[in-house]
Coordinates of C-alpha atoms in Angstrom, one line a residue:
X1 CA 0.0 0.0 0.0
X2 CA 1.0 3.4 -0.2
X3 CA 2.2 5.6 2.1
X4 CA 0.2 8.9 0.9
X5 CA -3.0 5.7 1.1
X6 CA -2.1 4.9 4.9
X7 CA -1.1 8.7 6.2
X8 CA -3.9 9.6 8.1
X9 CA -5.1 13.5 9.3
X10 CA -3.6 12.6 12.7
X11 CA -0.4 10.7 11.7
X12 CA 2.7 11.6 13.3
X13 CA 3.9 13.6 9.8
X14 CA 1.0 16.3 10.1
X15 CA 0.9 16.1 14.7
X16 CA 5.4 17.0 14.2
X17 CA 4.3 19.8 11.6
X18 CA 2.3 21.7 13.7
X19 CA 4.3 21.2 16.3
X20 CA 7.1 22.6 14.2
X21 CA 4.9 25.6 12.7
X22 CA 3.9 26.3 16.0
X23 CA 7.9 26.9 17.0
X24 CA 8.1 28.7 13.8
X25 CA 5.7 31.0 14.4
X26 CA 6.3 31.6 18.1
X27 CA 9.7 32.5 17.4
X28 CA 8.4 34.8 14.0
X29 CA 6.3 36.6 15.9
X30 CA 8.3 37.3 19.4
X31 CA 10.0 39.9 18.2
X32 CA 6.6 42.0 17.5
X33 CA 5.3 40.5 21.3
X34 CA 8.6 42.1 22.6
X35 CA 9.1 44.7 19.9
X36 CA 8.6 47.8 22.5
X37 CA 10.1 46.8 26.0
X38 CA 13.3 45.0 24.9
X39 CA 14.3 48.4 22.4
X40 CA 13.4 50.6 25.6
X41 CA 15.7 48.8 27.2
X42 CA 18.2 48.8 24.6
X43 CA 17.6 52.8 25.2
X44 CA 16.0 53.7 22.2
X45 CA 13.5 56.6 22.3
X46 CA 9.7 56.3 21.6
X47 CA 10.3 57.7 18.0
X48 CA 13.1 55.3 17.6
X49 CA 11.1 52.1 19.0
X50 CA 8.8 52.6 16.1
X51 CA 11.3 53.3 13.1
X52 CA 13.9 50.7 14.5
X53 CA 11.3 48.0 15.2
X54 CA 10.0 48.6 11.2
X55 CA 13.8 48.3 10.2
X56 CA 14.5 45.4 12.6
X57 CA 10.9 43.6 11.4
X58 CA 12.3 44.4 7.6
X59 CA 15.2 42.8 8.0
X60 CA 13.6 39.7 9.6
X61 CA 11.2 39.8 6.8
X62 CA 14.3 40.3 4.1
X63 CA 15.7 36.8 5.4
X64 CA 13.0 34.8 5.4
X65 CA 12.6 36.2 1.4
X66 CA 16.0 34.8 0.7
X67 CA 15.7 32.0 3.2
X68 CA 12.5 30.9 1.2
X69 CA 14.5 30.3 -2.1
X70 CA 17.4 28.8 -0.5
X71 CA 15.1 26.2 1.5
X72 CA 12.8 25.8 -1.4
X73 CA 15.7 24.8 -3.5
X74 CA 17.0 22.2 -1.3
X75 CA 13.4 20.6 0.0
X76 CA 13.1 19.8 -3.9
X77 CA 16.7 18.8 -4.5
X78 CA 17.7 17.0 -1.0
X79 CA 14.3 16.3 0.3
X80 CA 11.3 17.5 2.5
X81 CA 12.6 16.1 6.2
X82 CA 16.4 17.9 5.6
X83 CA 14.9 21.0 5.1
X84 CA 12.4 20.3 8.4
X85 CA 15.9 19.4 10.4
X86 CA 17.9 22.4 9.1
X87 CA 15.7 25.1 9.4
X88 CA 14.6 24.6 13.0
X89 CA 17.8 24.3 14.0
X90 CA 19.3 27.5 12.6
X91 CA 16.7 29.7 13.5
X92 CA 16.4 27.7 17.1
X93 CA 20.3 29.0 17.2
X94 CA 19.4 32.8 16.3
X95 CA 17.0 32.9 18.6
X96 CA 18.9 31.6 21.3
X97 CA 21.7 34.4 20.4
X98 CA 19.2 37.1 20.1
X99 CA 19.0 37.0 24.1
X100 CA 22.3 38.1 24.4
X101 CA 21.8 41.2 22.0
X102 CA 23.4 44.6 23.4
X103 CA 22.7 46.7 20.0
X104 CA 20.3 47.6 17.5
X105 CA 22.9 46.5 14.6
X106 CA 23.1 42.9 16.6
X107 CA 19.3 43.0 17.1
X108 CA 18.7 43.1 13.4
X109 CA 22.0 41.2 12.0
X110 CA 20.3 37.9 14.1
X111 CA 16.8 38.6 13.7
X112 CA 18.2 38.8 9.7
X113 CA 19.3 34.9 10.3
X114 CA 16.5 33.8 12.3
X115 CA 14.7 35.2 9.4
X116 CA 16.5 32.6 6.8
X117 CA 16.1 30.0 9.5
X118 CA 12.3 30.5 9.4
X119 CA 12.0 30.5 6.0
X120 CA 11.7 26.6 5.5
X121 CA 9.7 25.2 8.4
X122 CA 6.1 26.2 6.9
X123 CA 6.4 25.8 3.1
X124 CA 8.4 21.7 3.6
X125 CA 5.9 20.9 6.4
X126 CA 2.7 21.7 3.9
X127 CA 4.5 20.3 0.9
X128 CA 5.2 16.7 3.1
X129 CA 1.9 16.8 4.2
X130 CA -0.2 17.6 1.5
X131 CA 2.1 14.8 -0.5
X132 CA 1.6 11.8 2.2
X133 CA -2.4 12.8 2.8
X134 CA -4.7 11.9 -0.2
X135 CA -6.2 14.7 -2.0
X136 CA -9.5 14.1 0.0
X137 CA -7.6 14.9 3.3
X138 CA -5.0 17.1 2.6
X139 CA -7.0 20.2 2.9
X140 CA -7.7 19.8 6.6
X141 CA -4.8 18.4 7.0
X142 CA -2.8 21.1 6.3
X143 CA -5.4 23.6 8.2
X144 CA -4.7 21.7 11.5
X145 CA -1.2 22.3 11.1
X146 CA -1.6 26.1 10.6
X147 CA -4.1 26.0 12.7
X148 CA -2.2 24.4 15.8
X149 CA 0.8 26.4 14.7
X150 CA -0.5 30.0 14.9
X151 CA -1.4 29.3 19.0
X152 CA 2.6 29.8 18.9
X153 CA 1.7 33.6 19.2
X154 CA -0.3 33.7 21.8
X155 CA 2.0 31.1 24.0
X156 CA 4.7 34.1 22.8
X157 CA 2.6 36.9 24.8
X158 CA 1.8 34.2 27.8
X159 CA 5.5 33.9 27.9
X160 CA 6.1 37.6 28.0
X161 CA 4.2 38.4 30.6
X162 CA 6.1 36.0 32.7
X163 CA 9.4 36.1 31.8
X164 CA 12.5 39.1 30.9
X165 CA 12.3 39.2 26.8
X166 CA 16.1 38.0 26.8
X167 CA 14.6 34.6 28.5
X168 CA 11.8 34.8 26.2
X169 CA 13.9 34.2 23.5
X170 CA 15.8 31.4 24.9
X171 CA 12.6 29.6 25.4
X172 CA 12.3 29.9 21.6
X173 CA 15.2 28.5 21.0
X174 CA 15.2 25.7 23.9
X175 CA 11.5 24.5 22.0
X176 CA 13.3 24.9 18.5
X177 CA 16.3 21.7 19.9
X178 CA 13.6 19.6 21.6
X179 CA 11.6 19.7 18.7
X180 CA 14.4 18.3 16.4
X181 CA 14.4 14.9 18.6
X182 CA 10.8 14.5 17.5
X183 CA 11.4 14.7 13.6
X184 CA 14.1 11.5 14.2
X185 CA 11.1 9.6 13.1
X186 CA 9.3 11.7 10.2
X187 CA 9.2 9.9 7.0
X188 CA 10.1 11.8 3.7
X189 CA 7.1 11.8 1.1
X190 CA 6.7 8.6 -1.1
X191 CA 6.6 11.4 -4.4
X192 CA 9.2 12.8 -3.8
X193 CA 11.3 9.4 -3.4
X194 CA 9.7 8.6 -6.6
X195 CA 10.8 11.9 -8.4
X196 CA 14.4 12.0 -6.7
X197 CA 15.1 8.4 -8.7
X198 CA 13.8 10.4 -11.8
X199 CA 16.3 12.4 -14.3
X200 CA 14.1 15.7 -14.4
X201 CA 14.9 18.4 -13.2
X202 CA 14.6 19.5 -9.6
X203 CA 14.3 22.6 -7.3
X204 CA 15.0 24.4 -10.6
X205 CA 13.9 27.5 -9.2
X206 CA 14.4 29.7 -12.7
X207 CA 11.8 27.1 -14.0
X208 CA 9.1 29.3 -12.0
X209 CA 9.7 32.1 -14.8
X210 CA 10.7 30.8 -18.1
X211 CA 6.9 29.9 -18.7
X212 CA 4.5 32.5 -19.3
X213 CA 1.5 30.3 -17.5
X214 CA 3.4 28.2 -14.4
X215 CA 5.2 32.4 -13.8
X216 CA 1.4 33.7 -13.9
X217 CA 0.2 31.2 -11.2
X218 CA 3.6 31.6 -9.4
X219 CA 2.9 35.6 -9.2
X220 CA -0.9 35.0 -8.4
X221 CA 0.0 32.6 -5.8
X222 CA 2.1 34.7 -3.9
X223 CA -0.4 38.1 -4.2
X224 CA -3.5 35.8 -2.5
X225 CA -1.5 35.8 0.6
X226 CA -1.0 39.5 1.0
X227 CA -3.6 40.8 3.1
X228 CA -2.8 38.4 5.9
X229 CA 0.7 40.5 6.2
X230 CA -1.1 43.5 5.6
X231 CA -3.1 42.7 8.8
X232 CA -0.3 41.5 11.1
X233 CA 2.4 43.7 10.0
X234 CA 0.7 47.0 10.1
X235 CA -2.4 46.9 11.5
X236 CA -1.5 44.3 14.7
X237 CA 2.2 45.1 14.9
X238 CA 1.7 48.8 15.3
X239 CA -1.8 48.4 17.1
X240 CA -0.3 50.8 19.9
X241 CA 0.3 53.8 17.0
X242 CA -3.1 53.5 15.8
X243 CA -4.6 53.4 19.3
X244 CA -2.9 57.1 19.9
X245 CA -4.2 57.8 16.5
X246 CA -7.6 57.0 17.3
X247 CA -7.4 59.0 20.3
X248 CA -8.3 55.6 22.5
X249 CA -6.7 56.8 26.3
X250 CA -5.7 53.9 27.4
X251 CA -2.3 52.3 26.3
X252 CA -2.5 49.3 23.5
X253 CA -0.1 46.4 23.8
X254 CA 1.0 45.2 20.7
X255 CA 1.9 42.2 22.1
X256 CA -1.4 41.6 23.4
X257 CA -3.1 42.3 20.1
X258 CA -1.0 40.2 18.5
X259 CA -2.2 36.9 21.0
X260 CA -5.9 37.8 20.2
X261 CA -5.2 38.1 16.2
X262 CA -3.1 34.6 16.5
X263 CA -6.3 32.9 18.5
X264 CA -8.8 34.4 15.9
X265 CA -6.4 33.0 12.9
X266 CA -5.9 29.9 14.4
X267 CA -9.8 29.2 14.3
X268 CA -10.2 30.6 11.3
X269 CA -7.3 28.6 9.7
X270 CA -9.1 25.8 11.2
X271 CA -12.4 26.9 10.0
X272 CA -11.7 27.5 6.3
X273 CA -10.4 23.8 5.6
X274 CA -13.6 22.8 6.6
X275 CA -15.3 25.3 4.1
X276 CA -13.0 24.4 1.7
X277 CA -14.1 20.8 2.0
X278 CA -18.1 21.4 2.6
X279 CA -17.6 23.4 -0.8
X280 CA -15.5 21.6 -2.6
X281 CA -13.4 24.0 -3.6
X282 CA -10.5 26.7 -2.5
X283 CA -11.7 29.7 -4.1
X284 CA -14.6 29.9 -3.0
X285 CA -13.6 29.2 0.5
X286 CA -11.5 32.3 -0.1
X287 CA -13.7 34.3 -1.5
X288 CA -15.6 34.1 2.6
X289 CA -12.8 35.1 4.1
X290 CA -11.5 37.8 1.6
X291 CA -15.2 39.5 2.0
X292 CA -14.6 39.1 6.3
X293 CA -10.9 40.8 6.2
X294 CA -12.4 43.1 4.2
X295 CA -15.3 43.9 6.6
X296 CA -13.2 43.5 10.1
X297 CA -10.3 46.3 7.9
X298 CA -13.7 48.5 7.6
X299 CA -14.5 48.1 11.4
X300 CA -11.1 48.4 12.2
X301 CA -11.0 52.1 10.8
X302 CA -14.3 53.5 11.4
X303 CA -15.7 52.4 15.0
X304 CA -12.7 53.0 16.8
X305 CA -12.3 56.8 17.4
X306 CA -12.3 57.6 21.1
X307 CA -12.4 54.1 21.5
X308 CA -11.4 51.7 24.3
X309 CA -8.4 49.2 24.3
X310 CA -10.9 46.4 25.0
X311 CA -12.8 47.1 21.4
X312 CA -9.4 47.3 20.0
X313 CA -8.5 43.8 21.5
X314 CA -11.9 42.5 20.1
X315 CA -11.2 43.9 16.6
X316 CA -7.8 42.2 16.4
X317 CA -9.2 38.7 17.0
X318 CA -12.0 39.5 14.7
X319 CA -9.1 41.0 12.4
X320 CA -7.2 37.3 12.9
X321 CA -10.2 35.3 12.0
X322 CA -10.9 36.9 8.8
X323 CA -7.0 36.3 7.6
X324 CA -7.4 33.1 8.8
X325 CA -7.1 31.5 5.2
X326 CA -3.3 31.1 5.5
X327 CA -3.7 27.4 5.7
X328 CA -5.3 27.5 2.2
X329 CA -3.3 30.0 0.8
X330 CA -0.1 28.1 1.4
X331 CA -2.3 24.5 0.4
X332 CA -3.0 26.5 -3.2
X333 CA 0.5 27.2 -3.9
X334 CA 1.5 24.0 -2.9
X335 CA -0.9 22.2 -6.0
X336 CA -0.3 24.5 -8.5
X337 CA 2.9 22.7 -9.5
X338 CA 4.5 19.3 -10.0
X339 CA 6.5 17.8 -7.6
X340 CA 10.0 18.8 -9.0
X341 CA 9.0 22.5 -8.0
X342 CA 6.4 22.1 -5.4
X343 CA 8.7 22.7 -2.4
X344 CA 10.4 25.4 -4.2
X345 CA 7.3 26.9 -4.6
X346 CA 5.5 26.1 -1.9
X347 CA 8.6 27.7 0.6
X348 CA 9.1 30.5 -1.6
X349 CA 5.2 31.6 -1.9
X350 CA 4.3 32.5 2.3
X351 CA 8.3 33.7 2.2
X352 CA 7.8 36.3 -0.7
X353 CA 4.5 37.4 1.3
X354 CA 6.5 37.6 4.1
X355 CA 9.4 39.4 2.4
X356 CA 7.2 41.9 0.9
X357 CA 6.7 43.1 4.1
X358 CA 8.9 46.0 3.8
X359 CA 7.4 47.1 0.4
X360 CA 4.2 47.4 2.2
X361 CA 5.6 48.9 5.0
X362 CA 7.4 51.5 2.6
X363 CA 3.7 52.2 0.1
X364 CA 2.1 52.8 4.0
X365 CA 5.0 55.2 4.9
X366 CA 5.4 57.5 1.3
X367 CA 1.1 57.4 1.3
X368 CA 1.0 58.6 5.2
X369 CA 3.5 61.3 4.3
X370 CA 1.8 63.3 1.4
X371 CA 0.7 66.2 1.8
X372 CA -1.9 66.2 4.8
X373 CA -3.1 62.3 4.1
X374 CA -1.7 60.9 7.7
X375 CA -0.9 57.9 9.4
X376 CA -4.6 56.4 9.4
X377 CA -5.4 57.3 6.0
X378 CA -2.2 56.3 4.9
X379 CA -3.0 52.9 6.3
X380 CA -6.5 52.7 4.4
X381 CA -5.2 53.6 1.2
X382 CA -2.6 51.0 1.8
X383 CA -5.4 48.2 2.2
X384 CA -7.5 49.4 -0.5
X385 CA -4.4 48.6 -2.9
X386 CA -3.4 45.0 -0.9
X387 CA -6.7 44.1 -1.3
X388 CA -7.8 44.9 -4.6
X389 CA -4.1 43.2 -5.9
X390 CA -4.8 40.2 -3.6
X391 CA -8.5 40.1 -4.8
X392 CA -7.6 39.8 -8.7
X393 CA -5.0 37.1 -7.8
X394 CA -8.0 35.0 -6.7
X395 CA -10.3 35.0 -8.6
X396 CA -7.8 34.6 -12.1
X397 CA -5.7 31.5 -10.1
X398 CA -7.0 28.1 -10.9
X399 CA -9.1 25.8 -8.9
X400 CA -7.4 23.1 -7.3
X401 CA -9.4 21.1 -4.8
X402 CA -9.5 18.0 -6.7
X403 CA -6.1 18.1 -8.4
X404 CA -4.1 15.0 -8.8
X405 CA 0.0 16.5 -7.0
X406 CA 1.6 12.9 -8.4
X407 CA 3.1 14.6 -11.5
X408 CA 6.4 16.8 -12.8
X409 CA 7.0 19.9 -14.0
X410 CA 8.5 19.6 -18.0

């Protein structure tokens, strides 16, 4: 029999996945949880906790762009598990180092490396499991790995508020080692053994743009997933900013709005592989949750005004929920390509969302500085654009629920 006929929803492959994407996104995000106290303490003024923590969060997002192609490369050339092994371990490392920072150029130097490190735990853990479940499965699958994985944020702000942020990220790092003595026994994917014995070509990651139709669903692929780091790296991140904007008097932790948008997005990553099945389809499971972030943005910009901190909280999980279609987004890229390519693609897709951070982050900063537009318009025209990018990606990608992944790339 096998192995993709025997693998199961709760076999070990998918239970070590989201324990690894958990990690992953623990350690992603602590830096955001953390973002505010660990620069004041670094001495860093209020002005400077804001522009630093956008060039620190850049350059975390700038090494999980590279760290994406690298990874992708190699999960298609070496295998699925290496990649699972040698990412955790190098970001586990960073993270480990970064509690020992005593400068801003350390600060974002490591967070630049844990960056890399991140890079490959997400895309190879889909791209194994959506390879060992059959196609009937793979959906949900891959949403209870997202799903478990995102609760790594709000075990990141439960860890704050207990521990120094230097020990904070040791406990990243300390998870990140234990971790790897669980993967001993993950088995690589049956079509990928089957494609490594093969003479084509493999990990080829130039292959993604010398065709005019596999570059257009490559492009696509990566624009569906833009409003999710829209949300969390603008609107969550600097929740604090648009609280004083808003005039709201009491004090906004980011790190607390970031727990609440991780527990909506974990139920909603949750959620949409269910819709995704009852509907047979993934567009059209996107298509719900495009028309929710879209609504929860709205509510986000208009009912908050001399607001409280406890609507603000409530907005964020509601915020989380609606961008809770990361599961599927990474799932879609994923089975747009053959098996040659699919870990290329599929670690390269959520990294080149991830990495075009900073271009987002730039549009909002040149948009809030003309003329008298401001930060909170700035931030709305900013959305309007993600959105409407994001939306046209969607609905011009292909379908892919019942697609056959046992096939090459020519």
């Amino acid at each position: 029999m096998n192995q993709e006929k025997k693998a199961s929803i709760l076999s070990l492959t998918v239970v070590v996945a989201a324990l690894g994407y958990f990690v992953d996104i623990y350690d992603l995000l602590i830096f955001g949880i953390i973002r505010i106290p660990s620069l004041k303490e670094l001495g860093l003024t209020a002005d400077e906790i804001t522009t630093k923590g956008e060039w620190i969060l850049s350059a975390q997002m700038a090494g999980l762009l590279i760290g994406g192609i690298l990874w992708g490369i190699w999960g298609d050339k070496k295998g699925r598990v290496k990649v699972l092994f040698g990412s955790i371990l190098i970001y586990s490392i960073a993270n480990i180092c970064n509690g020992f920072v005593q400068t801003v150029e350390q600060y974002t130097a490591i967070r630049f490396l844990a960056g890399i490190g991140l890079a490959g735990e997400l895309g190879a853990g889909i791209t194994l499991v959506a390879e060992l479940l059959p196609k009937e499965k793979r959906g949900i699958g891959t949403s209870i790995v997202a799903g478990f994985g995102v609760l790594g944020a709000a075990v990141a702000f439960l860890i704050k508020e207990e521990f120094h942020w230097r020990t904070c990220y040791f406990i990243g790092g300390g998870l990140g080692i234990l971790l790897l003595l669980l993967r001993i026994s993950v088995l690589e994917s049956g079509m990928y053994h089957r494609m490594s014995e093969s003479n084509v070509k493999k990990g080829q990651f130039f292959m993604l743009f010398n065709n005019r139709e596999r570059f257009s669903k490559y492009l696509k692929s990566i624009f569906i997933g833009l409003p999710t780091w829209f949300v969390i790296g603008v609107l969550i991140t600097f929740s604090s900013e648009f609280g004083r904007q808003f005039g709201i008097r009491e004090d906004i932790d980011p790190g607390r709005s970031i727990m609440y948008a991780y527990i909506g997005l974990a139920l909603g990553d949750i959620t949409i592989g269910m819709v995704s099945q009852w509907l047979k389809s993934r567009k059209k499971a996107l298509y719900i949750y495009y028309a929710l972030t879209m609504l929860s943005i709205l509510l986000y910009f208009t009912t908050q005004w001399n607001g409280s901190a406890g609507w603000m909280y409530t907005l964020c999980f509601f915020l989380g929920f609606s961008i809770g279609f990361w599961a599927i987004f990474v799932t879609v890229g994923a089975e747009q390509f053959g098996t040659n390519l699919r870990a290329t693609a599929a670690t390269t897709v959520p990294n080149f969302v991830r990495g075009l951070l900073p271009l987002i982050l730039f549009l909002f900063k040149e948009i809030r500085g003309i003329g008298t537009v401001g930060y909170v318009n700035g931030a709305i025209i900013t959305a309007v654009i993600v959105m409407l990018v994001s939306t046209i990606a969607v609905i011009t990608l292909p379908e892919t629920f019942h697609k056959d992944l046992n096939y090459e790339e020519a």
